[in-house]
Amino acid sequence: MDIKIVPLDESKLRTPPTNNFGFGNTFTNRMFKQWYSPEKGWHDAQIGPYEPICLDPATAVFHYAQEIFEGTKAYRRPDGNINLFRPWENMKRFNNSARRMAMPVVDEEDHLGAIVKLIELEHEWVPNAPGAALYIRPTMIATDPALGVHASKTYLHFVIVGPVGSYFKEGFNPVPVYISDKYRRAVKGGTGAAKTGGNYAASLLVGEEAKAKGYSQVLWLDAIHGRYVEEVGAMNICFVYEGKRIVTPPLTGSILPGVTRDSVLTLGKDLGYEVAEELIDVHEMLADIKSGKITEVFGCGTAAVIAPVGKFGYRDEEYIINNNEPGPVARHMYKELTDIQFGRSEDRYGWTLTIQVA
Ligand SMILES: *Cc1c(COP(=O)(O)O)cnc(C)c1O
């Protein structure tokens, strides 16, 4: 793919922040874009100024949510170079999401090449602060300017990047999680396994309800029985039994196949834990927390890496895990994963792609 590099207006350049990164509010000076039409395929690839996109009010994505996205990060290594973590998995998943949403796939090598080029140009924006990284958000939207309900013929694919701080502002703090009996995130046969905007829109109402009750995330149960645990917030979920067995639900079609989840399963096994993918009944799970058989619960995803769960709230009862403190397995997994991501330990799995900038 030939990427045209569009010059920036030097008078409008912003400089990278050095602290208070936040999450998802700050972006670099440049973005990647390319367009799709049935006649031309993907065309006019360019890296140019980060700027608003001007679209007709009838544009398909605004009405029928035909859109997909990805989320991955670039990490500053001790030697000053930059690591991407398993980016090939994100490229593959982007195309899997595209197929599910009746959108055209992009060439995976071209897509990754565009991200690498963008990061090379914006390398000064990759933070050099503990836990901070450059968040990468590839997106594709349907751009036909018409209200007919069918797959769009034209699309825009873009990538924006911006610095993000450590997810844990006040240290590695456990999150309180609300279990709703009423709302579901995704159903087998639906779009839960695709990273598509509608899944998140559907989760906002109960998210607000949880916040009003003092919880910061929602535990999702399967939509058919309202019984099996699926995910927590926009993360996959792991349970630790007796400090040595890590269990996560199997990918049954309504769960997003997380790269962090897969990494925890691989690493966990090599670090001497028993790991398993098993259906987890919410009632058994809560009883196992009460009896102390479940010693830890944590979410896993790119943003937080590992997010310990301190308690569940279900039908006006609270279930406290490990005294509402982060446990040793969560800490262990967090350290091992972030050491590989930031290039502080040897990459035994070939998971990282290093971009030379130092
Ligand atoms: C992105 C996402 C995850 C985590 O995936 P990672 O590849 O580990 O970041 C889990 N669940 C949902 C719903 C997601 O959107």
Short mmCIF file of C-alpha atoms and ligand atoms in Angstrom, two decimals:
data_model
loop_
_atom_site.label_atom_id
_atom_site.label_comp_id
_atom_site.label_asym_id
_atom_site.label_seq_id
_atom_site.Cartn_x
_atom_site.Cartn_y
_atom_site.Cartn_z
CA MET A 1 0.00 0.00 0.00
CA ASP A 2 1.27 3.45 -0.92
CA ILE A 3 0.51 5.86 1.88
CA LYS A 4 0.55 9.51 0.94
CA ILE A 5 2.04 11.65 3.72
CA VAL A 6 0.13 14.95 3.85
CA PRO A 7 2.16 17.82 5.36
CA LEU A 8 0.88 19.41 8.58
CA ASP A 9 0.26 23.08 9.25
CA GLU A 10 3.28 23.80 11.50
CA SER A 11 1.47 26.67 13.26
CA LYS A 12 -1.23 24.31 14.53
CA LEU A 13 0.97 21.55 16.01
CA ARG A 14 0.27 20.41 19.55
CA THR A 15 3.01 18.99 21.78
CA PRO A 16 2.72 15.71 23.69
CA PRO A 17 1.73 15.90 27.37
CA THR A 18 4.22 14.59 29.94
CA ASN A 19 1.72 13.78 32.71
CA ASN A 20 -2.06 13.63 33.45
CA PHE A 21 -2.67 11.58 30.32
CA GLY A 22 -6.25 10.58 31.09
CA PHE A 23 -7.92 8.10 28.75
CA GLY A 24 -9.09 8.86 25.23
CA ASN A 25 -9.22 12.66 25.36
CA THR A 26 -5.91 13.56 23.73
CA PHE A 27 -4.78 12.61 20.24
CA THR A 28 -1.65 13.17 18.20
CA ASN A 29 -1.31 15.60 15.28
CA ARG A 30 -1.78 12.97 12.59
CA MET A 31 -4.26 10.23 11.65
CA PHE A 32 -4.42 7.51 8.99
CA LYS A 33 -7.34 7.31 6.51
CA GLN A 34 -8.34 5.28 3.47
CA TRP A 35 -11.63 4.92 1.58
CA TYR A 36 -13.43 1.96 0.05
CA SER A 37 -15.73 1.71 -2.95
CA PRO A 38 -16.72 -1.42 -4.92
CA GLU A 39 -15.06 0.03 -8.05
CA LYS A 40 -11.75 1.06 -6.54
CA GLY A 41 -11.46 -1.20 -3.50
CA TRP A 42 -9.42 0.46 -0.71
CA HIS A 43 -7.85 3.62 -2.07
CA ASP A 44 -6.33 7.03 -1.30
CA ALA A 45 -4.46 5.85 1.81
CA GLN A 46 -2.99 8.81 3.61
CA ILE A 47 -1.48 9.97 6.87
CA GLY A 48 -2.40 13.60 7.38
CA PRO A 49 -3.64 16.03 10.05
CA TYR A 50 -5.91 14.76 12.84
CA GLU A 51 -9.10 16.57 11.92
CA PRO A 52 -12.91 16.30 11.90
CA ILE A 53 -14.58 14.11 9.27
CA CYS A 54 -17.33 15.81 7.30
CA LEU A 55 -20.25 13.47 6.49
CA ASP A 56 -23.77 13.83 5.07
CA PRO A 57 -26.45 13.63 7.83
CA ALA A 58 -27.96 10.61 6.02
CA THR A 59 -24.68 8.64 6.27
CA ALA A 60 -25.41 4.99 7.06
CA VAL A 61 -23.22 4.73 10.19
CA PHE A 62 -25.28 7.41 12.01
CA HIS A 63 -28.52 5.50 11.53
CA TYR A 64 -27.76 1.79 11.52
CA ALA A 65 -24.43 1.62 13.40
CA GLN A 66 -22.53 -0.29 10.74
CA GLU A 67 -19.13 0.27 12.31
CA ILE A 68 -16.25 -1.62 13.93
CA PHE A 69 -13.19 -0.69 15.93
CA GLU A 70 -10.07 -2.08 17.59
CA GLY A 71 -8.00 -1.19 20.63
CA THR A 72 -4.32 -1.88 21.18
CA LYS A 73 -1.36 0.02 22.62
CA ALA A 74 2.24 1.05 21.89
CA TYR A 75 4.59 0.80 24.87
CA ARG A 76 7.89 2.66 25.51
CA ARG A 77 10.73 0.20 26.09
CA PRO A 78 13.63 0.86 28.49
CA ASP A 79 15.95 1.24 25.43
CA GLY A 80 13.71 4.03 24.04
CA ASN A 81 12.24 1.93 21.22
CA ILE A 82 8.52 1.11 21.03
CA ASN A 83 6.67 -2.20 21.38
CA LEU A 84 3.35 -3.23 19.92
CA PHE A 85 1.77 -6.18 21.75
CA ARG A 86 0.39 -8.99 19.55
CA PRO A 87 -0.86 -6.46 16.94
CA TRP A 88 -1.41 -9.29 14.43
CA GLU A 89 -4.27 -10.52 16.64
CA ASN A 90 -5.94 -7.12 16.50
CA MET A 91 -5.62 -6.98 12.70
CA LYS A 92 -7.21 -10.43 12.43
CA ARG A 93 -10.00 -9.53 14.85
CA PHE A 94 -10.70 -6.28 12.98
CA ASN A 95 -11.39 -8.34 9.85
CA ASN A 96 -13.48 -10.86 11.79
CA SER A 97 -15.58 -7.96 13.09
CA ALA A 98 -15.79 -6.58 9.51
CA ARG A 99 -17.12 -9.91 8.18
CA ARG A 100 -19.76 -10.09 10.93
CA MET A 101 -20.92 -6.55 10.14
CA ALA A 102 -21.02 -7.13 6.35
CA MET A 103 -18.11 -4.76 5.79
CA PRO A 104 -15.08 -5.19 3.49
CA VAL A 105 -11.89 -6.60 5.02
CA VAL A 106 -8.63 -4.68 4.90
CA ASP A 107 -5.25 -6.20 4.03
CA GLU A 108 -3.84 -7.17 7.46
CA GLU A 109 -0.22 -6.37 6.55
CA ASP A 110 -1.22 -3.02 5.05
CA HIS A 111 -3.28 -2.19 8.13
CA LEU A 112 -0.40 -3.00 10.48
CA GLY A 113 2.03 -1.18 8.16
CA ALA A 114 -0.14 1.96 8.35
CA ILE A 115 -0.15 1.80 12.16
CA VAL A 116 3.63 1.33 12.30
CA LYS A 117 4.15 4.29 9.91
CA LEU A 118 1.79 6.47 11.98
CA ILE A 119 3.66 5.59 15.19
CA GLU A 120 7.04 6.24 13.56
CA LEU A 121 5.83 9.73 12.65
CA GLU A 122 4.27 10.33 16.09
CA HIS A 123 6.84 8.43 18.21
CA GLU A 124 7.39 11.38 20.54
CA TRP A 125 3.80 10.88 21.73
CA VAL A 126 4.50 7.43 23.18
CA PRO A 127 4.71 8.28 26.90
CA ASN A 128 7.71 7.51 29.05
CA ALA A 129 5.85 7.26 32.37
CA PRO A 130 4.95 4.22 34.51
CA GLY A 131 1.94 2.35 33.12
CA ALA A 132 1.27 4.96 30.40
CA ALA A 133 1.17 4.06 26.69
CA LEU A 134 -0.04 5.26 23.30
CA TYR A 135 -3.55 3.94 22.68
CA ILE A 136 -4.30 2.91 19.07
CA ARG A 137 -7.89 3.04 17.81
CA PRO A 138 -8.49 1.64 14.29
CA THR A 139 -12.08 2.22 13.13
CA MET A 140 -14.21 1.51 10.05
CA ILE A 141 -17.55 3.19 9.30
CA ALA A 142 -20.23 2.81 6.61
CA THR A 143 -20.37 6.01 4.53
CA ASP A 144 -23.20 5.62 1.98
CA PRO A 145 -25.28 8.82 2.28
CA ALA A 146 -28.69 7.09 2.15
CA LEU A 147 -31.30 5.65 4.52
CA GLY A 148 -31.94 2.27 2.87
CA VAL A 149 -31.37 -0.57 5.33
CA HIS A 150 -28.67 -2.69 3.70
CA ALA A 151 -24.90 -3.03 3.83
CA SER A 152 -23.24 0.19 2.69
CA LYS A 153 -21.23 0.14 -0.52
CA THR A 154 -18.66 2.69 0.64
CA TYR A 155 -16.57 2.85 3.79
CA LEU A 156 -13.97 4.92 5.61
CA HIS A 157 -11.20 3.20 7.56
CA PHE A 158 -9.17 5.39 9.90
CA VAL A 159 -6.68 5.07 12.76
CA ILE A 160 -6.29 7.62 15.55
CA VAL A 161 -3.72 7.36 18.36
CA GLY A 162 -3.31 9.17 21.67
CA PRO A 163 -1.43 8.90 24.96
CA VAL A 164 -3.24 7.24 27.87
CA GLY A 165 -2.27 7.02 31.52
CA SER A 166 -2.20 3.99 33.74
CA TYR A 167 -5.75 2.72 34.28
CA PHE A 168 -5.10 2.69 38.03
CA LYS A 169 -4.76 6.28 39.17
CA GLU A 170 -4.56 5.43 42.87
CA GLY A 171 -2.59 2.18 42.57
CA PHE A 172 -3.82 -1.29 41.71
CA ASN A 173 -7.33 -0.81 43.19
CA PRO A 174 -10.10 -3.43 42.98
CA VAL A 175 -13.32 -2.41 41.21
CA PRO A 176 -16.85 -2.95 42.58
CA VAL A 177 -19.01 -4.83 40.06
CA TYR A 178 -22.80 -4.86 39.70
CA ILE A 179 -24.74 -7.91 38.50
CA SER A 180 -28.00 -7.02 36.76
CA ASP A 181 -30.90 -9.44 36.54
CA LYS A 182 -32.53 -7.43 33.82
CA TYR A 183 -30.14 -6.32 31.09
CA ARG A 184 -27.93 -8.43 28.80
CA ARG A 185 -24.97 -7.39 26.64
CA ALA A 186 -24.97 -9.96 23.85
CA VAL A 187 -26.58 -13.18 22.70
CA LYS A 188 -25.30 -16.19 20.81
CA GLY A 189 -25.95 -15.49 17.13
CA GLY A 190 -25.73 -11.75 17.79
CA THR A 191 -22.72 -9.45 17.59
CA GLY A 192 -21.08 -9.94 21.00
CA ALA A 193 -17.94 -11.48 19.51
CA ALA A 194 -17.44 -8.48 17.19
CA LYS A 195 -15.99 -5.15 18.34
CA THR A 196 -18.89 -3.07 17.04
CA GLY A 197 -20.34 0.11 18.53
CA GLY A 198 -23.87 -1.16 19.07
CA ASN A 199 -22.73 -3.61 21.76
CA TYR A 200 -21.43 -0.71 23.82
CA ALA A 201 -24.46 1.52 23.21
CA ALA A 202 -26.63 -1.32 24.56
CA SER A 203 -24.53 -1.50 27.72
CA LEU A 204 -24.70 2.17 28.71
CA LEU A 205 -28.06 2.22 30.50
CA VAL A 206 -27.21 -0.51 33.00
CA GLY A 207 -23.71 1.00 33.32
CA GLU A 208 -25.33 4.22 34.54
CA GLU A 209 -27.64 2.28 36.86
CA ALA A 210 -24.61 0.49 38.33
CA LYS A 211 -22.79 3.82 38.86
CA ALA A 212 -25.81 5.26 40.68
CA LYS A 213 -25.61 2.28 43.05
CA GLY A 214 -21.88 2.80 43.65
CA TYR A 215 -20.47 0.19 41.27
CA SER A 216 -18.01 0.98 38.51
CA GLN A 217 -18.52 -2.02 36.18
CA VAL A 218 -21.24 -4.49 35.18
CA LEU A 219 -20.95 -8.29 35.10
CA TRP A 220 -22.60 -9.70 31.99
CA LEU A 221 -24.56 -12.94 32.15
CA ASP A 222 -25.56 -15.03 29.13
CA ALA A 223 -28.77 -13.81 27.52
CA ILE A 224 -30.52 -17.17 27.20
CA HIS A 225 -30.42 -18.48 30.77
CA GLY A 226 -29.34 -15.34 32.62
CA ARG A 227 -27.06 -17.66 34.50
CA TYR A 228 -23.60 -18.09 32.97
CA VAL A 229 -20.93 -15.46 33.48
CA GLU A 230 -19.63 -13.90 30.25
CA GLU A 231 -17.65 -10.67 30.72
CA VAL A 232 -17.12 -7.70 33.02
CA GLY A 233 -17.60 -4.23 31.53
CA ALA A 234 -15.58 -4.23 28.29
CA MET A 235 -13.19 -6.86 29.65
CA ASN A 236 -12.99 -10.63 29.80
CA ILE A 237 -13.15 -12.17 33.26
CA CYS A 238 -11.06 -14.68 35.22
CA PHE A 239 -11.77 -16.45 38.51
CA VAL A 240 -9.02 -17.87 40.73
CA TYR A 241 -9.89 -20.96 42.74
CA GLU A 242 -7.79 -21.65 45.86
CA GLY A 243 -4.99 -19.46 44.62
CA LYS A 244 -3.87 -21.86 41.92
CA ARG A 245 -6.54 -22.49 39.32
CA ILE A 246 -7.49 -19.75 36.80
CA VAL A 247 -10.86 -20.21 35.08
CA THR A 248 -12.47 -18.08 32.35
CA PRO A 249 -15.67 -18.76 30.36
CA PRO A 250 -15.22 -20.45 26.96
CA LEU A 251 -15.72 -18.41 23.75
CA THR A 252 -19.26 -19.51 22.99
CA GLY A 253 -20.10 -16.77 20.48
CA SER A 254 -21.38 -13.94 22.67
CA ILE A 255 -18.00 -13.20 24.30
CA LEU A 256 -15.39 -10.91 22.74
CA PRO A 257 -12.21 -12.95 22.18
CA GLY A 258 -9.71 -10.75 24.04
CA VAL A 259 -6.01 -10.72 23.30
CA THR A 260 -5.32 -10.17 27.01
CA ARG A 261 -7.57 -13.15 27.89
CA ASP A 262 -5.63 -15.37 25.51
CA SER A 263 -2.32 -14.08 26.90
CA VAL A 264 -3.44 -14.79 30.49
CA LEU A 265 -4.34 -18.36 29.52
CA THR A 266 -0.94 -18.95 27.88
CA LEU A 267 1.13 -17.18 30.54
CA GLY A 268 -0.87 -18.62 33.44
CA LYS A 269 -0.14 -22.15 32.31
CA ASP A 270 3.58 -21.47 31.87
CA LEU A 271 3.76 -19.82 35.30
CA GLY A 272 2.51 -23.01 36.93
CA TYR A 273 -1.21 -22.29 37.37
CA GLU A 274 -3.88 -24.69 36.26
CA VAL A 275 -5.92 -22.89 33.60
CA ALA A 276 -9.33 -23.84 32.24
CA GLU A 277 -12.15 -22.51 30.07
CA GLU A 278 -15.38 -23.56 31.76
CA LEU A 279 -19.00 -22.37 32.06
CA ILE A 280 -19.40 -20.52 35.35
CA ASP A 281 -22.85 -20.47 36.96
CA VAL A 282 -23.37 -17.14 38.70
CA HIS A 283 -25.05 -18.72 41.75
CA GLU A 284 -22.27 -21.27 42.23
CA MET A 285 -19.73 -18.53 41.68
CA LEU A 286 -21.26 -16.32 44.39
CA ALA A 287 -21.44 -19.30 46.78
CA ASP A 288 -17.77 -20.04 46.06
CA ILE A 289 -16.90 -16.45 46.95
CA LYS A 290 -18.84 -16.79 50.23
CA SER A 291 -17.09 -20.05 51.11
CA GLY A 292 -13.67 -18.66 50.19
CA LYS A 293 -13.09 -21.22 47.43
CA ILE A 294 -12.79 -18.36 44.92
CA THR A 295 -9.82 -16.39 46.16
CA GLU A 296 -9.62 -13.76 43.41
CA VAL A 297 -11.56 -12.35 40.46
CA PHE A 298 -10.09 -10.08 37.81
CA GLY A 299 -11.01 -8.51 34.49
CA CYS A 300 -8.51 -8.53 31.64
CA GLY A 301 -8.31 -6.22 28.63
CA THR A 302 -5.93 -3.87 26.85
CA ALA A 303 -6.90 -0.71 28.77
CA ALA A 304 -6.38 -1.98 32.32
CA VAL A 305 -4.36 -5.13 31.47
CA ILE A 306 -5.56 -6.75 34.74
CA ALA A 307 -8.35 -5.20 36.86
CA PRO A 308 -8.99 -6.94 40.21
CA VAL A 309 -12.66 -7.18 41.25
CA GLY A 310 -13.16 -6.30 44.93
CA LYS A 311 -16.83 -7.16 45.27
CA PHE A 312 -20.02 -8.11 43.45
CA GLY A 313 -23.43 -6.64 44.17
CA TYR A 314 -26.34 -8.94 43.32
CA ARG A 315 -29.99 -8.61 44.41
CA ASP A 316 -29.15 -6.26 47.31
CA GLU A 317 -26.40 -8.49 48.65
CA GLU A 318 -22.65 -7.89 48.52
CA TYR A 319 -20.03 -10.53 47.94
CA ILE A 320 -16.55 -9.37 48.99
CA ILE A 321 -13.53 -10.98 47.35
CA ASN A 322 -10.16 -11.24 49.09
CA ASN A 323 -11.10 -8.50 51.61
CA ASN A 324 -11.56 -6.08 48.71
CA GLU A 325 -7.80 -6.17 48.07
CA PRO A 326 -5.84 -7.12 44.95
CA GLY A 327 -4.66 -10.71 45.20
CA PRO A 328 -1.31 -12.34 44.43
CA VAL A 329 -2.41 -13.98 41.15
CA ALA A 330 -3.73 -10.67 39.74
CA ARG A 331 -0.48 -8.94 40.74
CA HIS A 332 1.61 -11.76 39.29
CA MET A 333 -0.25 -11.73 35.94
CA TYR A 334 -0.15 -7.91 35.78
CA LYS A 335 3.61 -7.85 36.34
CA GLU A 336 4.42 -10.66 33.90
CA LEU A 337 2.21 -9.21 31.15
CA THR A 338 3.32 -5.59 31.50
CA ASP A 339 6.99 -6.68 31.69
CA ILE A 340 6.61 -8.29 28.26
CA GLN A 341 4.55 -5.38 26.85
CA PHE A 342 7.06 -2.73 27.96
CA GLY A 343 10.04 -4.86 26.92
CA ARG A 344 11.37 -5.22 30.47
CA SER A 345 11.54 -9.01 30.23
CA GLU A 346 12.39 -11.45 27.49
CA ASP A 347 9.56 -11.99 24.98
CA ARG A 348 9.43 -15.79 25.07
CA TYR A 349 6.38 -15.96 22.81
CA GLY A 350 7.25 -13.60 19.95
CA TRP A 351 4.34 -11.42 21.07
CA THR A 352 5.96 -8.03 20.53
CA LEU A 353 6.74 -6.04 17.41
CA THR A 354 9.48 -3.50 18.10
CA ILE A 355 9.51 -0.19 16.22
CA GLN A 356 13.04 1.26 16.16
CA VAL A 357 13.01 4.97 16.95
CA ALA A 358 15.84 5.40 19.49
C1 LIG B 1 -11.94 -5.21 23.62
C2 LIG B 1 -12.78 -6.00 24.54
C3 LIG B 1 -12.26 -6.97 25.42
C4 LIG B 1 -10.78 -7.16 25.65
O1 LIG B 1 -10.03 -7.46 24.54
P1 LIG B 1 -8.47 -7.20 24.53
O2 LIG B 1 -8.04 -7.68 23.19
O3 LIG B 1 -7.88 -8.00 25.63
O4 LIG B 1 -8.28 -5.74 24.76
C5 LIG B 1 -13.14 -7.75 26.15
N1 LIG B 1 -14.47 -7.57 26.06
C6 LIG B 1 -15.01 -6.63 25.27
C7 LIG B 1 -16.49 -6.50 25.23
C8 LIG B 1 -14.19 -5.82 24.49
O5 LIG B 1 -14.71 -4.87 23.73
#
